[in-house]
Amino acid sequence: MAELAFFSGTMDCGKSTLALQMRHNRSARGLIGLIFTRNDRAGAGLLSSRLGLVTDAIEADEFFDFHAHVVKYLTAGGRVDYVIADEAQFLSPGQVDQLARVVDDLGIDVIAFGITTDFRTRLFPGSQRLIELADRVEVLQVEALCWCGAKATHNARTVGGRMVVEGAQVVVGDVGQGSAGGEGAEIGYEVLCRRHHRRRLTAAAAGAGPLSQDVLPTDPVPGR
């Protein structure tokens, strides 16, 4: 039977990488799927991972109807064996209901990937609805790490390297918005352990350097 599965975790735990791997594995077996995303860091209509992998996707804005889109695609003669929805935390509860209808009414597997909680430790509406409806919820086992080396369990928003706990729930990517933290302040995100999230102690505030680069090196090893 088809199922609605939700893979969740913090930032940097490999959600988008797993989504791309699942797409690859299914494509290698001749299965055809529809890939949806929303507010990906790489831009509209793309699904990307921090490892540097990227593929085309359908941008699902706040007015997008998943069930209607899949029905229209099938009616036009298309084939859909599965659906992948990345950045599912940004979906509305109604859109998650539409994904559930794709499973129940059309018999198509839906695999959603998303961050569980926002920078204030509150559930995203889309993630909350997925937890309520999904046949299967899995927390990814690739541990993201806080700057101190402990397991990161919370997402933090930073302005100029300092953690903030107020503002709009969704601000995508590492962008500069002076209105959010002073003229020219850089807005970013960082994963922290609970202790340092409670203390609002980011890597910059602690004077610690990053544990790793955002993208794995792809240059050949010297001498090879």
Tab-separated table of C-alpha atoms in Angstrom:
chain	number	residue	atom	x	y	z
A	1	MET	CA	0.000	0.000	0.000
A	2	ALA	CA	1.089	3.567	-0.653
A	3	GLU	CA	2.267	5.574	2.346
A	4	LEU	CA	2.992	9.106	3.455
A	5	ALA	CA	6.469	9.184	5.012
A	6	PHE	CA	8.089	12.147	6.745
A	7	PHE	CA	11.853	12.369	7.254
A	8	SER	CA	12.728	15.129	9.686
A	9	GLY	CA	15.564	16.634	11.660
A	10	THR	CA	17.602	19.781	12.129
A	11	MET	CA	19.455	21.641	9.434
A	12	ASP	CA	22.633	19.915	8.207
A	13	CYS	CA	21.371	16.389	8.960
A	14	GLY	CA	21.166	15.373	5.294
A	15	LYS	CA	17.461	15.661	4.452
A	16	SER	CA	17.907	17.031	0.936
A	17	THR	CA	20.816	14.678	0.297
A	18	LEU	CA	18.594	11.731	1.211
A	19	ALA	CA	15.807	13.083	-1.009
A	20	LEU	CA	18.230	13.186	-3.944
A	21	GLN	CA	19.508	9.690	-3.136
A	22	MET	CA	15.967	8.301	-3.034
A	23	ARG	CA	15.220	9.912	-6.375
A	24	HIS	CA	18.372	8.367	-7.849
A	25	ASN	CA	17.606	4.892	-6.489
A	26	ARG	CA	14.063	4.930	-7.835
A	27	SER	CA	15.099	6.303	-11.221
A	28	ALA	CA	17.702	3.541	-11.501
A	29	ARG	CA	14.842	1.024	-11.156
A	30	GLY	CA	12.791	2.679	-13.891
A	31	LEU	CA	10.385	4.481	-11.549
A	32	ILE	CA	9.139	7.954	-12.448
A	33	GLY	CA	8.447	10.587	-9.818
A	34	LEU	CA	7.489	14.194	-9.318
A	35	ILE	CA	9.867	16.315	-7.248
A	36	PHE	CA	8.545	19.335	-5.380
A	37	THR	CA	10.321	21.912	-3.278
A	38	ARG	CA	9.733	25.289	-1.697
A	39	ASN	CA	12.204	28.074	-0.918
A	40	ASP	CA	15.306	25.988	-1.644
A	41	ARG	CA	18.586	27.774	-0.900
A	42	ALA	CA	19.683	27.301	-4.541
A	43	GLY	CA	16.661	29.151	-5.932
A	44	ALA	CA	13.191	28.510	-7.315
A	45	GLY	CA	12.574	25.199	-9.060
A	46	LEU	CA	15.625	23.455	-7.631
A	47	LEU	CA	16.282	20.818	-4.991
A	48	SER	CA	19.806	21.088	-3.635
A	49	SER	CA	21.909	19.691	-0.823
A	50	ARG	CA	24.805	21.236	1.048
A	51	LEU	CA	27.053	18.601	-0.545
A	52	GLY	CA	26.671	20.488	-3.823
A	53	LEU	CA	24.152	18.132	-5.460
A	54	VAL	CA	21.181	19.666	-7.271
A	55	THR	CA	18.271	18.651	-9.492
A	56	ASP	CA	15.294	20.342	-11.105
A	57	ALA	CA	12.081	20.408	-9.107
A	58	ILE	CA	8.613	21.926	-9.221
A	59	GLU	CA	8.325	25.024	-7.059
A	60	ALA	CA	5.291	24.679	-4.781
A	61	ASP	CA	4.303	28.123	-3.549
A	62	GLU	CA	1.597	28.873	-0.982
A	63	PHE	CA	-1.140	28.622	-3.646
A	64	PHE	CA	0.023	25.278	-5.062
A	65	ASP	CA	-2.393	22.327	-4.939
A	66	PHE	CA	-0.467	19.045	-4.893
A	67	HIS	CA	-3.454	16.773	-5.402
A	68	ALA	CA	-4.826	18.812	-8.313
A	69	HIS	CA	-1.375	18.957	-9.950
A	70	VAL	CA	-0.853	15.196	-9.769
A	71	VAL	CA	-4.381	14.480	-11.030
A	72	LYS	CA	-3.847	16.859	-13.969
A	73	TYR	CA	-0.491	15.250	-14.733
A	74	LEU	CA	-2.005	11.747	-14.722
A	75	THR	CA	-5.013	12.833	-16.785
A	76	ALA	CA	-2.636	14.184	-19.434
A	77	GLY	CA	-1.088	10.727	-19.746
A	78	GLY	CA	1.821	11.154	-17.366
A	79	ARG	CA	3.096	8.452	-15.069
A	80	VAL	CA	3.794	8.989	-11.372
A	81	ASP	CA	5.215	6.210	-9.215
A	82	TYR	CA	6.186	8.417	-6.280
A	83	VAL	CA	6.261	12.000	-5.065
A	84	ILE	CA	9.092	13.706	-3.188
A	85	ALA	CA	8.378	16.949	-1.315
A	86	ASP	CA	11.462	18.689	0.077
A	87	GLU	CA	11.445	21.688	2.445
A	88	ALA	CA	8.069	20.416	3.633
A	89	GLN	CA	8.221	22.558	6.767
A	90	PHE	CA	7.202	25.514	4.591
A	91	LEU	CA	3.968	23.864	3.433
A	92	SER	CA	0.613	24.839	4.886
A	93	PRO	CA	-1.408	22.253	6.820
A	94	GLY	CA	-3.866	22.230	3.908
A	95	GLN	CA	-1.088	21.355	1.468
A	96	VAL	CA	-0.015	18.465	3.693
A	97	ASP	CA	-3.624	17.263	3.577
A	98	GLN	CA	-3.357	17.377	-0.231
A	99	LEU	CA	-0.267	15.145	-0.078
A	100	ALA	CA	-2.192	12.692	2.099
A	101	ARG	CA	-4.936	12.627	-0.555
A	102	VAL	CA	-2.327	11.781	-3.205
A	103	VAL	CA	-1.504	8.699	-1.115
A	104	ASP	CA	-5.050	7.698	-0.191
A	105	ASP	CA	-6.955	8.584	-3.378
A	106	LEU	CA	-4.304	7.917	-6.022
A	107	GLY	CA	-2.245	5.162	-4.380
A	108	ILE	CA	1.063	7.004	-4.849
A	109	ASP	CA	3.865	7.026	-2.286
A	110	VAL	CA	4.695	10.480	-0.935
A	111	ILE	CA	8.023	11.082	0.794
A	112	ALA	CA	8.359	14.440	2.560
A	113	PHE	CA	11.519	15.949	4.008
A	114	GLY	CA	11.660	18.893	6.368
A	115	ILE	CA	12.983	20.656	9.425
A	116	THR	CA	10.892	19.931	12.493
A	117	THR	CA	11.153	23.176	14.478
A	118	ASP	CA	12.002	26.800	13.740
A	119	PHE	CA	14.625	29.049	15.342
A	120	ARG	CA	12.290	29.603	18.307
A	121	THR	CA	11.997	25.815	18.902
A	122	ARG	CA	8.367	25.913	17.707
A	123	LEU	CA	6.988	23.353	15.268
A	124	PHE	CA	6.582	24.541	11.699
A	125	PRO	CA	2.890	24.213	10.700
A	126	GLY	CA	3.775	21.914	7.791
A	127	SER	CA	5.947	19.675	9.968
A	128	GLN	CA	3.315	19.541	12.679
A	129	ARG	CA	0.650	18.427	10.215
A	130	LEU	CA	2.979	15.806	8.744
A	131	ILE	CA	3.634	14.384	12.207
A	132	GLU	CA	-0.126	14.231	12.727
A	133	LEU	CA	-0.904	12.528	9.401
A	134	ALA	CA	2.131	10.547	8.254
A	135	ASP	CA	2.071	6.771	8.167
A	136	ARG	CA	5.756	6.871	9.069
A	137	VAL	CA	7.880	9.541	10.730
A	138	GLU	CA	11.647	9.070	10.844
A	139	VAL	CA	14.261	11.269	12.457
A	140	LEU	CA	17.405	11.196	10.345
A	141	GLN	CA	20.318	9.521	12.054
A	142	VAL	CA	23.094	11.614	10.497
A	143	GLU	CA	23.917	13.816	13.465
A	144	ALA	CA	24.414	17.514	12.887
A	145	LEU	CA	26.914	18.937	15.368
A	146	CYS	CA	26.922	22.064	17.479
A	147	TRP	CA	30.087	24.170	17.435
A	148	CYS	CA	31.024	22.516	20.758
A	149	GLY	CA	30.947	19.053	19.162
A	150	ALA	CA	27.764	17.874	20.888
A	151	LYS	CA	24.742	16.646	18.946
A	152	ALA	CA	22.833	19.611	17.494
A	153	THR	CA	19.135	19.459	18.290
A	154	HIS	CA	17.995	23.035	17.647
A	155	ASN	CA	18.076	25.502	14.760
A	156	ALA	CA	19.182	29.046	15.493
A	157	ARG	CA	18.816	32.221	13.456
A	158	THR	CA	21.731	34.613	13.669
A	159	VAL	CA	22.136	38.279	12.824
A	160	GLY	CA	25.753	39.289	12.488
A	161	GLY	CA	26.726	36.049	14.239
A	162	ARG	CA	24.451	36.677	17.237
A	163	MET	CA	21.429	34.494	17.911
A	164	VAL	CA	17.976	36.096	17.717
A	165	VAL	CA	14.646	34.722	18.920
A	166	GLU	CA	12.265	37.202	17.322
A	167	GLY	CA	11.172	37.828	13.745
A	168	ALA	CA	9.256	36.157	10.942
A	169	GLN	CA	9.201	32.372	11.054
A	170	VAL	CA	10.506	32.032	7.488
A	171	VAL	CA	13.573	33.908	6.282
A	172	VAL	CA	15.344	31.757	3.703
A	173	GLY	CA	19.060	31.352	3.247
A	174	ASP	CA	22.003	33.483	4.262
A	175	VAL	CA	20.716	36.891	3.246
A	176	GLY	CA	21.504	40.454	4.252
A	177	GLN	CA	18.507	42.376	5.496
A	178	GLY	CA	19.305	45.519	7.405
A	179	SER	CA	15.795	45.791	8.793
A	180	ALA	CA	16.270	42.580	10.752
A	181	GLY	CA	19.391	43.487	12.641
A	182	GLY	CA	20.832	46.827	11.717
A	183	GLU	CA	22.183	48.224	8.507
A	184	GLY	CA	24.057	45.560	6.549
A	185	ALA	CA	23.575	42.853	9.189
A	186	GLU	CA	23.963	39.359	7.766
A	187	ILE	CA	21.196	36.877	8.571
A	188	GLY	CA	22.185	33.242	8.778
A	189	TYR	CA	21.353	29.953	10.441
A	190	GLU	CA	23.288	27.663	12.737
A	191	VAL	CA	22.573	24.370	14.470
A	192	LEU	CA	23.174	24.233	18.224
A	193	CYS	CA	22.842	21.775	21.078
A	194	ARG	CA	20.020	22.530	23.512
A	195	ARG	CA	22.370	23.949	26.134
A	196	HIS	CA	23.913	26.525	23.832
A	197	HIS	CA	20.570	27.331	22.185
A	198	ARG	CA	19.148	28.106	25.632
A	199	ARG	CA	22.178	30.281	26.355
A	200	ARG	CA	22.043	31.852	22.875
A	201	LEU	CA	25.717	31.025	22.476
A	202	THR	CA	26.630	30.721	18.800
A	203	ALA	CA	30.010	29.817	17.315
A	204	ALA	CA	30.744	33.501	16.668
A	205	ALA	CA	29.741	34.516	20.183
A	206	ALA	CA	31.943	31.778	21.625
A	207	GLY	CA	34.848	32.604	19.319
A	208	ALA	CA	34.767	29.117	17.828
A	209	GLY	CA	35.422	28.341	14.173
A	210	PRO	CA	33.117	26.231	11.957
A	211	LEU	CA	33.440	22.473	12.308
A	212	SER	CA	33.274	21.824	8.566
A	213	GLN	CA	32.768	23.434	5.192
A	214	ASP	CA	29.277	23.674	3.712
A	215	VAL	CA	30.326	21.741	0.621
A	216	LEU	CA	32.628	18.737	0.487
A	217	PRO	CA	35.790	19.316	-1.568
A	218	THR	CA	35.523	18.002	-5.115
A	219	ASP	CA	39.032	18.792	-6.385
A	220	PRO	CA	41.176	15.744	-7.151
A	221	VAL	CA	43.737	14.729	-4.540
A	222	PRO	CA	47.153	16.229	-5.434
A	223	GLY	CA	49.421	13.713	-7.095
A	224	ARG	CA	46.613	11.557	-8.486
